[in-house]
Coordinates of C-alpha atoms in Angstrom, one line a residue:
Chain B
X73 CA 0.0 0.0 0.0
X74 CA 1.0 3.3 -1.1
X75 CA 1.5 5.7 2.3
X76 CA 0.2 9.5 0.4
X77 CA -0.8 11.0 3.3
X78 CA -0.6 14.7 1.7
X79 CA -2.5 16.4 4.8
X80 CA -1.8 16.5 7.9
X81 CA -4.3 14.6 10.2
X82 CA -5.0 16.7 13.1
X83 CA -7.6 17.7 15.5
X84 CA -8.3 19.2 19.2
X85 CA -10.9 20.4 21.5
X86 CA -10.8 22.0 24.4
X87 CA -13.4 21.7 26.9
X88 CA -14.8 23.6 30.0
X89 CA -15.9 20.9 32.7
X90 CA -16.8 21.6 36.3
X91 CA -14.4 24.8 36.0
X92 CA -11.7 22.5 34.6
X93 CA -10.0 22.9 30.9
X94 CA -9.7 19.4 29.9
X95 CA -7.6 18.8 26.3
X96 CA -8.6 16.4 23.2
X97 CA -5.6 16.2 20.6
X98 CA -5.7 13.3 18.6
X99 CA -4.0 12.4 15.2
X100 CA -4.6 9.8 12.4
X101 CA -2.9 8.4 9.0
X102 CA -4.5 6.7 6.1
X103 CA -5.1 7.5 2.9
X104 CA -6.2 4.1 0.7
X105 CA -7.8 0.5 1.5
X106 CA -10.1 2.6 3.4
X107 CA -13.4 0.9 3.8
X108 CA -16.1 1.0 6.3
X109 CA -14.7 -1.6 9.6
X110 CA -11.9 0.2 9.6
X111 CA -9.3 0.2 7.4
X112 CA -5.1 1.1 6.8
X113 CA -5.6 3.8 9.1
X114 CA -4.1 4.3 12.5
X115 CA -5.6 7.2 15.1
X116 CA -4.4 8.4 18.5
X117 CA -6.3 10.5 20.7
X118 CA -4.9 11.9 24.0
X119 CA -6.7 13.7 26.5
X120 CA -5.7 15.1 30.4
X121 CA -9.2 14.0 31.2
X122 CA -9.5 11.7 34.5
X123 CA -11.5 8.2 32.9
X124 CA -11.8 5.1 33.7
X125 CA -10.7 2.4 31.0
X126 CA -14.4 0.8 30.8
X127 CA -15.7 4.2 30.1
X128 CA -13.4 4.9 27.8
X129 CA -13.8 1.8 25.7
X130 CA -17.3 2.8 25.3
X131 CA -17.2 6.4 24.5
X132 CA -14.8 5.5 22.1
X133 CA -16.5 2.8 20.6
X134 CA -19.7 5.1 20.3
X135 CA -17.7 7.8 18.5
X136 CA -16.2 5.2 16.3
X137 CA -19.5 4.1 15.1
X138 CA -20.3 7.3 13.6
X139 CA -17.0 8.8 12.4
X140 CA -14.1 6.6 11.6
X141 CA -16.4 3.9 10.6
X142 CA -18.3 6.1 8.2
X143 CA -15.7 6.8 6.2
X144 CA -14.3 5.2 2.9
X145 CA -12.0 5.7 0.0
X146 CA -12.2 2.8 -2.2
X147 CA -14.3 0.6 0.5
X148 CA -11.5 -2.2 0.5
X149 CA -11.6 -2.9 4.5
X150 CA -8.3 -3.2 5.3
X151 CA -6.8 -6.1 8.0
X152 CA -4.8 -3.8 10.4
X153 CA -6.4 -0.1 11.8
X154 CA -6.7 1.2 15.4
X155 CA -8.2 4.0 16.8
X156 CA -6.5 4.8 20.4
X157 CA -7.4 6.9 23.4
X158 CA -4.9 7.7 25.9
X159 CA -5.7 9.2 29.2
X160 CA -3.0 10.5 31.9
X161 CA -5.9 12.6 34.0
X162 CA -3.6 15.6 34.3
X163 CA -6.0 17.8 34.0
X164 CA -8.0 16.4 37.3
X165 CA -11.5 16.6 35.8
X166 CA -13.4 13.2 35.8
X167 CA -15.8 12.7 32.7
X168 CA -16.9 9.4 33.6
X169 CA -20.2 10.3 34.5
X170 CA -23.0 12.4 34.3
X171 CA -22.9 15.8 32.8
X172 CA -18.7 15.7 32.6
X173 CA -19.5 12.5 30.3
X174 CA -22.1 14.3 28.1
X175 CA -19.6 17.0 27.3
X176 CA -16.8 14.5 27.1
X177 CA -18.3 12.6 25.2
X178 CA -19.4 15.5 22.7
X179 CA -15.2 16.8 22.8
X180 CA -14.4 13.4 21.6
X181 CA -17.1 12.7 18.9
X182 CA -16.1 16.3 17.5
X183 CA -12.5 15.0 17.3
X184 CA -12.8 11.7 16.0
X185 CA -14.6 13.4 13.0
X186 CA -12.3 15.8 12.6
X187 CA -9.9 13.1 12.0
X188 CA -12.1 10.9 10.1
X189 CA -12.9 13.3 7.5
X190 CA -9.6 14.2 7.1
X191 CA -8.8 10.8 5.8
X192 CA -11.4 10.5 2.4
X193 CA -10.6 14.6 2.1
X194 CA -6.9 13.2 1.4
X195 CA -7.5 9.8 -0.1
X196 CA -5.1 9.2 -2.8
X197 CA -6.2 10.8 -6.0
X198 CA -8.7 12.3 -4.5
X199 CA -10.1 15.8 -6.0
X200 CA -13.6 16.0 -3.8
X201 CA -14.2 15.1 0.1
X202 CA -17.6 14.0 -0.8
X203 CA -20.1 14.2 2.3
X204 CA -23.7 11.8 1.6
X205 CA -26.3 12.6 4.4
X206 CA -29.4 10.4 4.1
X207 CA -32.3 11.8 6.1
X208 CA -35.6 9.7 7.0
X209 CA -34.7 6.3 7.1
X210 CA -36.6 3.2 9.4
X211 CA -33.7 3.0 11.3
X212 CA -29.8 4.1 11.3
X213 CA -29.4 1.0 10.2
X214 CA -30.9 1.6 6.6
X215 CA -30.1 4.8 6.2
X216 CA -26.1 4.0 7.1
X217 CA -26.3 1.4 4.5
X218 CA -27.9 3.5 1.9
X219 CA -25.4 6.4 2.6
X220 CA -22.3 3.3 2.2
X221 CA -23.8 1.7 -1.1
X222 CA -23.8 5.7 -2.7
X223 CA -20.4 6.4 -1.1
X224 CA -19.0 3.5 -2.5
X225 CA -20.2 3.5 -6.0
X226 CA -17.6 4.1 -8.7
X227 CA -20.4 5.6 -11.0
X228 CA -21.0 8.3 -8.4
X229 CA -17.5 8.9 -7.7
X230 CA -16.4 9.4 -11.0
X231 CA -19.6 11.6 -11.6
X232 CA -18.1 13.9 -9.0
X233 CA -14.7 13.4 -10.3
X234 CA -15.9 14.8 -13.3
X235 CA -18.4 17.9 -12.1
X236 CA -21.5 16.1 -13.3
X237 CA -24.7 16.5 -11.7
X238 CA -25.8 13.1 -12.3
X239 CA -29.0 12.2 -10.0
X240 CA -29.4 9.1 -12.1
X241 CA -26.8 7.5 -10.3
X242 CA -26.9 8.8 -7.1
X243 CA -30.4 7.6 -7.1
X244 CA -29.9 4.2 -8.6
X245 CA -26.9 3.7 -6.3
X246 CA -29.4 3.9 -3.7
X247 CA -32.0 2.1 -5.0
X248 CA -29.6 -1.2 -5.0
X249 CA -28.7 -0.4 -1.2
X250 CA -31.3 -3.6 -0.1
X251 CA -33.2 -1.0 1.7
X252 CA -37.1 -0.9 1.1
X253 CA -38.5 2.7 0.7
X254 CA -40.8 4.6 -1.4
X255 CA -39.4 5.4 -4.8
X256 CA -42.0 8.7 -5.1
X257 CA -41.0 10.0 -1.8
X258 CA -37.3 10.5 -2.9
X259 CA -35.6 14.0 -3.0
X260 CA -31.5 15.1 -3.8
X261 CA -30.2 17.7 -3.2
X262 CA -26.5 18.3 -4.4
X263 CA -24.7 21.3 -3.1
X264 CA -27.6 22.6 -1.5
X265 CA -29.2 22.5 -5.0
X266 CA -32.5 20.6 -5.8
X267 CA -32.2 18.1 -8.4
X268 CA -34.9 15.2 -7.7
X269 CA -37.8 15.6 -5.7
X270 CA -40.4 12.9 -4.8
X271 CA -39.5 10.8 -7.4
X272 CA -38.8 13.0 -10.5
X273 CA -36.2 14.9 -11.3
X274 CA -36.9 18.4 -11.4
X275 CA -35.3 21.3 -13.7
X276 CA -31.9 22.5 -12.3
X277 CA -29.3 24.5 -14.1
X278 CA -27.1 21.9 -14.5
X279 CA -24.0 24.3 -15.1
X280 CA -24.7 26.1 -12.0
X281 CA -24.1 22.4 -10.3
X282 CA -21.2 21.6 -12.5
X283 CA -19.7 25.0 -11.3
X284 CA -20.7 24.4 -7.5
X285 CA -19.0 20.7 -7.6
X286 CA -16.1 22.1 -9.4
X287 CA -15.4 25.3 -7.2
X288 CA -15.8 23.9 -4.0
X289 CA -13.6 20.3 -2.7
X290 CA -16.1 19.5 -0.5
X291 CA -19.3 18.3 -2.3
X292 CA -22.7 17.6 -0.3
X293 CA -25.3 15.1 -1.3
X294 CA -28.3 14.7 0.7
X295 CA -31.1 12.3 -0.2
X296 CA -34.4 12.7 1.5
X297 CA -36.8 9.4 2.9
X298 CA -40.3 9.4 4.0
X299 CA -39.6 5.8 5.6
X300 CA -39.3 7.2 9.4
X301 CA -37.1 9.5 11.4
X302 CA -33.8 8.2 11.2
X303 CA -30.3 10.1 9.6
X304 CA -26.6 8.8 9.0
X305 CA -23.7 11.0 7.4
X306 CA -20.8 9.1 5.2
X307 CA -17.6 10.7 4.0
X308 CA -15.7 9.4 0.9
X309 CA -13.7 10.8 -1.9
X310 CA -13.9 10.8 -5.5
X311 CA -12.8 8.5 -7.9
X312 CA -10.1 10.0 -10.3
X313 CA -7.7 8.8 -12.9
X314 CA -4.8 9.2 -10.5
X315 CA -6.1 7.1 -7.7
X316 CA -5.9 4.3 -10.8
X317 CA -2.3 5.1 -11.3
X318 CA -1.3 5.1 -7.9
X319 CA -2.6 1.8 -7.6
X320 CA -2.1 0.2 -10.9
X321 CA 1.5 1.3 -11.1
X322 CA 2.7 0.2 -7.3
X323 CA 3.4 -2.9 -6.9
X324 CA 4.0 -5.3 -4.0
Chain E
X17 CA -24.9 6.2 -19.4
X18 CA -21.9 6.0 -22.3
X19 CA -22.6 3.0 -25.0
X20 CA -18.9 1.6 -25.5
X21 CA -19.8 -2.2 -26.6
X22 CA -16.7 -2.5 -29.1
X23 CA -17.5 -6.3 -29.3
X24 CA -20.6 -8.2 -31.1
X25 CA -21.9 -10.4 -28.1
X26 CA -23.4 -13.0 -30.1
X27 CA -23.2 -16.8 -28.6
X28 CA -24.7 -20.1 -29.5
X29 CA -25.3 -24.1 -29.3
X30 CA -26.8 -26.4 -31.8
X31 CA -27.6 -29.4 -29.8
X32 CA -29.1 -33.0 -31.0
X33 CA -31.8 -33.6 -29.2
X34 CA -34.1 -36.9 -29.9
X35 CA -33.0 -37.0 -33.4
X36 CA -33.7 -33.4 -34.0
X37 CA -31.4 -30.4 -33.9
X38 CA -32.5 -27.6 -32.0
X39 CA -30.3 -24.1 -32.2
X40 CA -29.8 -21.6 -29.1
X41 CA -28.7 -18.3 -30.6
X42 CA -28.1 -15.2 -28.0
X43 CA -27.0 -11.7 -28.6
X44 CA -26.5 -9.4 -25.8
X45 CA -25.5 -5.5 -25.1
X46 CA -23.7 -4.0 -22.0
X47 CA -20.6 -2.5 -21.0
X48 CA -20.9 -0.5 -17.8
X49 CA -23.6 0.2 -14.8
X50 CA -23.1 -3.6 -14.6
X51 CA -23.4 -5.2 -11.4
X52 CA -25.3 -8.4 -10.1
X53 CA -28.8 -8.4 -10.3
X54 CA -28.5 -7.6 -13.4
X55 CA -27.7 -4.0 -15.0
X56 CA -27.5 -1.5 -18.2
X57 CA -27.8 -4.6 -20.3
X58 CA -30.0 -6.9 -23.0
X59 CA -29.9 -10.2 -24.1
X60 CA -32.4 -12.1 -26.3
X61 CA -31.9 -15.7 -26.4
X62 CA -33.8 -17.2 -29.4
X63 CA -34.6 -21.2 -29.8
X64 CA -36.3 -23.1 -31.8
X65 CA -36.9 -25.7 -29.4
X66 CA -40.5 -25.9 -28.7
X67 CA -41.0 -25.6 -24.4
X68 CA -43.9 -24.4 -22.7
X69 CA -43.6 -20.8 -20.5
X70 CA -43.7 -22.0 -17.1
X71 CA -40.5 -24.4 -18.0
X72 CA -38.8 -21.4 -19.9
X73 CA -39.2 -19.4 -17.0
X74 CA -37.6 -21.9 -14.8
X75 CA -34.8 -23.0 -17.2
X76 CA -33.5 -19.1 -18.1
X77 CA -34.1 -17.8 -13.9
X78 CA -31.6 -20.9 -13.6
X79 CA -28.8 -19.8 -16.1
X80 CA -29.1 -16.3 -15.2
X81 CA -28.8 -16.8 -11.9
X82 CA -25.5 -18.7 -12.7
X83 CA -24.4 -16.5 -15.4
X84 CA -25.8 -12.6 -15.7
X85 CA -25.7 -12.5 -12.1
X86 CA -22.3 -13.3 -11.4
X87 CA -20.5 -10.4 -13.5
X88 CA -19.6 -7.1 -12.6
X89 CA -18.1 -4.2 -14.4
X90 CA -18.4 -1.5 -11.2
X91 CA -21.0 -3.0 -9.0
X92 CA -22.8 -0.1 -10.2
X93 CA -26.6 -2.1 -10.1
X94 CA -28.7 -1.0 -13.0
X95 CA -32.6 -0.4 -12.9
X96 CA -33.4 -1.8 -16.5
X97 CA -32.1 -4.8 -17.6
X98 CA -33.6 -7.5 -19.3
X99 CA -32.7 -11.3 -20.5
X100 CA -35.6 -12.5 -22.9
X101 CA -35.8 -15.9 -24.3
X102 CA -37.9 -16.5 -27.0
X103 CA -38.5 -20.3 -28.3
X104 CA -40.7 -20.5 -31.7
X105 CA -41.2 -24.6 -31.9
X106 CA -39.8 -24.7 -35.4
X107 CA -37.5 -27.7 -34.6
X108 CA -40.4 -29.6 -33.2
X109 CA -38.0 -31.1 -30.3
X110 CA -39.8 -30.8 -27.1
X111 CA -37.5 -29.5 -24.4
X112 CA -39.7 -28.8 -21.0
X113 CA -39.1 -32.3 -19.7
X114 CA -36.7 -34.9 -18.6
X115 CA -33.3 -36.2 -21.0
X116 CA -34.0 -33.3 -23.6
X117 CA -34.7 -30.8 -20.9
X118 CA -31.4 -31.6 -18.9
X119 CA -29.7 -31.1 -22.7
X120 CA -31.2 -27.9 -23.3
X121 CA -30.8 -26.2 -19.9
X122 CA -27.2 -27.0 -20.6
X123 CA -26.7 -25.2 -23.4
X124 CA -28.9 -22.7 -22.6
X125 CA -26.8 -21.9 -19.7
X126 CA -23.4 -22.2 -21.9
X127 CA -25.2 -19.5 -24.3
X128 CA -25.9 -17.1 -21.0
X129 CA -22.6 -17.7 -20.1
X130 CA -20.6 -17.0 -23.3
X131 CA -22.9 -13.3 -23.6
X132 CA -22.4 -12.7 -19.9
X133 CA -18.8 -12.8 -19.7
X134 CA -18.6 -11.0 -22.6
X135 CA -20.3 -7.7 -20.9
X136 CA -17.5 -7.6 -18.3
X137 CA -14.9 -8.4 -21.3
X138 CA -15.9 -5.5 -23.1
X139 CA -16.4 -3.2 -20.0
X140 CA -15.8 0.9 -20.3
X141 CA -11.9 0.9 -20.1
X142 CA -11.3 -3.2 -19.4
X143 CA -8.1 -4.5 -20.3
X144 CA -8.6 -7.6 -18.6
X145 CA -11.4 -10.1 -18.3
X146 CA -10.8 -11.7 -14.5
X147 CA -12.3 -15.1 -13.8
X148 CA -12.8 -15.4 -10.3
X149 CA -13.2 -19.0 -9.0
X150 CA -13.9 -19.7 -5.5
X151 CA -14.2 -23.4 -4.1
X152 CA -14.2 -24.9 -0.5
X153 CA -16.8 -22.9 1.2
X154 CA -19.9 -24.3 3.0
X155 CA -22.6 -23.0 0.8
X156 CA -23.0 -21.4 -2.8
X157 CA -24.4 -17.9 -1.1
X158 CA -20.7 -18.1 0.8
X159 CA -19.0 -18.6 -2.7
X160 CA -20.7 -16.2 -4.2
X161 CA -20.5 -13.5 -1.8
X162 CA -16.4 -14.1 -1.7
X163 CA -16.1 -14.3 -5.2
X164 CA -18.6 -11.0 -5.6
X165 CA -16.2 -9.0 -2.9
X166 CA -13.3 -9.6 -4.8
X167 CA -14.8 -8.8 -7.8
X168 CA -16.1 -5.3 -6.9
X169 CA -12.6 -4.5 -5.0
X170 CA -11.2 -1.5 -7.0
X171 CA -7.6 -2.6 -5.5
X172 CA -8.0 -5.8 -6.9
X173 CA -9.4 -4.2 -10.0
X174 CA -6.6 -1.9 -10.4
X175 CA -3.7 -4.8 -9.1
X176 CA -4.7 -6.1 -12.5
X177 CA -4.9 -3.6 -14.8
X178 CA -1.0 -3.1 -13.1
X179 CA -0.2 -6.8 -13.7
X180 CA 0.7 -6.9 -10.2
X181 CA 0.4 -10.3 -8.6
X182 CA -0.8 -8.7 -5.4
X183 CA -2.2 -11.5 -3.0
X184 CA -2.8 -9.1 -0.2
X185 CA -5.5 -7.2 -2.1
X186 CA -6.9 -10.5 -2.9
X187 CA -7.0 -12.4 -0.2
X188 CA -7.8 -9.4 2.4
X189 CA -11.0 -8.5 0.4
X190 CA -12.0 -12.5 0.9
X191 CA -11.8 -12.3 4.8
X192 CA -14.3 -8.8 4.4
X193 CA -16.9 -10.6 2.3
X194 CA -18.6 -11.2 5.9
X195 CA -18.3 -15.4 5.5
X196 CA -16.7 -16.7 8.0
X197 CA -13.9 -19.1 7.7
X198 CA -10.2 -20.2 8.6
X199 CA -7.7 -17.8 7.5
X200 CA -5.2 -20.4 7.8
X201 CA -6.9 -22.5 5.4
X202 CA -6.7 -20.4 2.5
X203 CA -5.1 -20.7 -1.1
X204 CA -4.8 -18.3 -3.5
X205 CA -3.9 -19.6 -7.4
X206 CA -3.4 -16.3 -9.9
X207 CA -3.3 -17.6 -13.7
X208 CA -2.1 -21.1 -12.5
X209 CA 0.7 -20.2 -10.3
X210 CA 0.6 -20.5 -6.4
X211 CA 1.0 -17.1 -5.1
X212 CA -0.5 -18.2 -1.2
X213 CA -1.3 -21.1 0.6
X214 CA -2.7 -22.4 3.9
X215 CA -3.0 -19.0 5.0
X216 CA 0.5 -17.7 4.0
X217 CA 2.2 -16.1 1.1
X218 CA 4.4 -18.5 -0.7
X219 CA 8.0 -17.8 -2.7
X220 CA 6.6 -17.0 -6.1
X221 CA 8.6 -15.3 -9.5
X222 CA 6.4 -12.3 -9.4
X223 CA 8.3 -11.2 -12.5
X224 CA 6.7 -14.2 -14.1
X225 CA 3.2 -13.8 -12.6
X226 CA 3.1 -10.3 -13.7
X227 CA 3.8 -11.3 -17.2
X228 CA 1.5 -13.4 -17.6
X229 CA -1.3 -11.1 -16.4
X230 CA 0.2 -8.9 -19.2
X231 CA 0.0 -11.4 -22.0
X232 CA -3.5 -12.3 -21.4
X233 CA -6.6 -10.6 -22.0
X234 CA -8.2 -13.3 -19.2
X235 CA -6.9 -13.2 -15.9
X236 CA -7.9 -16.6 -13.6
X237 CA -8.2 -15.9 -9.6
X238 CA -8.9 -19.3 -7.8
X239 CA -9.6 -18.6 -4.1
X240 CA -9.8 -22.3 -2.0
X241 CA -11.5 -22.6 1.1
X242 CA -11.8 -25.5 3.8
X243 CA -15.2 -25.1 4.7
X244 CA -17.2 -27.3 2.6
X245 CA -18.1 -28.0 -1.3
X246 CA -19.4 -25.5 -2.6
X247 CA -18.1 -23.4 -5.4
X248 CA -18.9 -19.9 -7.2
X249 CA -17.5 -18.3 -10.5
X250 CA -17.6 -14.7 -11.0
X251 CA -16.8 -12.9 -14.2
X252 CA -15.4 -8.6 -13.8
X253 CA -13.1 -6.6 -15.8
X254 CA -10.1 -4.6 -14.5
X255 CA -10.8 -0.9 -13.4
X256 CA -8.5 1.3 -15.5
X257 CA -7.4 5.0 -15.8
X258 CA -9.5 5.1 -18.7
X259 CA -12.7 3.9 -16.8
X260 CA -12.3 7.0 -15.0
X261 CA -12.2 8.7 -17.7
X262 CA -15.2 7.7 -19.4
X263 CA -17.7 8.5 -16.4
X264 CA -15.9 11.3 -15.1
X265 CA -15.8 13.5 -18.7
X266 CA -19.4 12.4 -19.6
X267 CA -22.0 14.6 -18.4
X268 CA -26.1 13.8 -18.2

């Protein structure tokens, strides 16, 4: 595996707790054979917070879940990725409970993504972080899996590679996700900009989009459900010629 | 969606059947938006076998199942596809039952099978048509699901379109298939040579491997497993610089 780690990965909060200042630094690598599970990716997070190591394995976990786990490149899982949080308590404040926790908790989510979208943002090749928010899913379930099937489809990424407003295939990629939901009630909006609504694409200036995609590296596509209440985010990044060369031409 | 068939998909049997000869011919279109389930694609299968609806049904759900289904050019699923079979009776050889029913499914399903690898041969940008074999596993939904992974990895994809004999790629997107199995069980054959076995990389001439990746259109992957008897084929193309190109530079 190529190491092109171009950015670097970095991230901190500082939190207020029970008149304390407790720190959050934590710093990742990866850049390819980034799927989902985890993936080549190594993260560190220290924090002067007091914690107990049960606690910790669950806040972390928790933030996992919905940051470093929602992230891809090319969706290959890879065999060997950690995410690690180191506490030394300097800072004397205890977020093991209560309202400390909630705050804690909120520091270290905040952080971890951070972190995790610095990875796609800098996936090798990669022109466009590529943010998919699905809104009105069942369950998280669903709509996770819908937002993964879209992230990881080559036909959208090259789309955005490329500047092209292409509903067709954010849609499609969507409709193969396994998830049931009502084809009519379906809306997209790319960029902020309405292309598909209930089931029909609707007339958008299309160079407008093209534009939008191409002046900005972060793109935004959020589909709309009518299937319950339910939202998951998913960060990727494009699909581009020179992600092919950089892994057509290395070899082991 | 770009139309880039550069090769007639045309495929056929004449079998003997009973003392009379009945003819299968097939033609099919598709090179990209292809993914199991079926995709951007059409194939007619004519016959002039006479068989009664219900039986056709059967006999062609059976072969696709086996054949359409199991190729991949991006993963990218497709919401119109179609394989029609149409059987006019002209050779007067019944075929919905028993010996002359076994006959024709079997070269019904070696029709379906010469069109459907052809999609993936001729895919937007392919270089390389890789067969992916998996055997050992404890069901066919196992096999398949391995042999799909693989398939739709864009690091295996692009390991091929490098000639690079690159095991890890392989192998790594087997254990994230979601089947379980024993890692130190598996054996990885690339074009014929033995690149891993029993769960570790051999010594191999990579030199050589490589080459021969380059001097064949087809590539062969045969993954085996210790699980049980049951075995899948899959049938994708290589994921090149110039797939990229072709869906990033066309615009809806």
């Amino acid at each position: 595996m190529l190491t092109t780690d171009t950015v670097p990965k970095l991230a901190g909060r500082s939190l207020e707790i029970d008149g304390r200042t407790v720190q959050i630094t934590g710093l990742a690598k990866g850049a390819a054979m980034i799927g989902p599970n985890m993936a080549t990716m190594l993260a560190v997070i220290l924090t002067d917070a007091v914690i107990d190591p049960q606690s910790a394995q669950r806040m972390l976990a928790s933030a996992t879940d919905d940051t470093f786990n929602c992230i891809s490149v090319e969706g290959h899982v890879s065999t060997n990725d950690s995410v690690v949080l180191l506490a030394n308590g300097a800072s004397g404040s205890d977020v093991s409970t209560g309202r400390a926790k909630d705050l804690f908790t909120t520091g270290l989510c905040h952080v971890c993504e951070d972190l995790a979208r610095a990875i796609p943002s800098d996936g090798e090749g990669a022109t466009h972080l590529i943010t998919i928010e699905i809104h009105g899913c069942a369950n998280r379930e669903d709509a996770r899996r819908i937002a993964k099937t879209v992230a990881n489809s080559p036909l959208v990424k090259t789309a955005i590679a490329g500047a092209d407003p292409n509903w067709g295939r954010i849609v499609s990629a969507a409709g193969y996700a396994g998830v049931q939901f009502d084809p009519m009630m379906v809306s997209l909006h790319v960029n902020g900009l309405l292309l598909y609504e209930r089931g029909v694409p609707v007339p958008f200036d299309g160079a407008k989009v093209s534009q939008s995609i191409r002046d900005h590296r972060d793109t935004s596509i959020v589909l709309l459900f009518s299937e319950g209440s339910s939202s998951a985010r998913f960060w990727t990044s494009d699909l581009t010629a020179e992600y092919v060369r950089l892994n057509a031409d290395y070899h082991t």
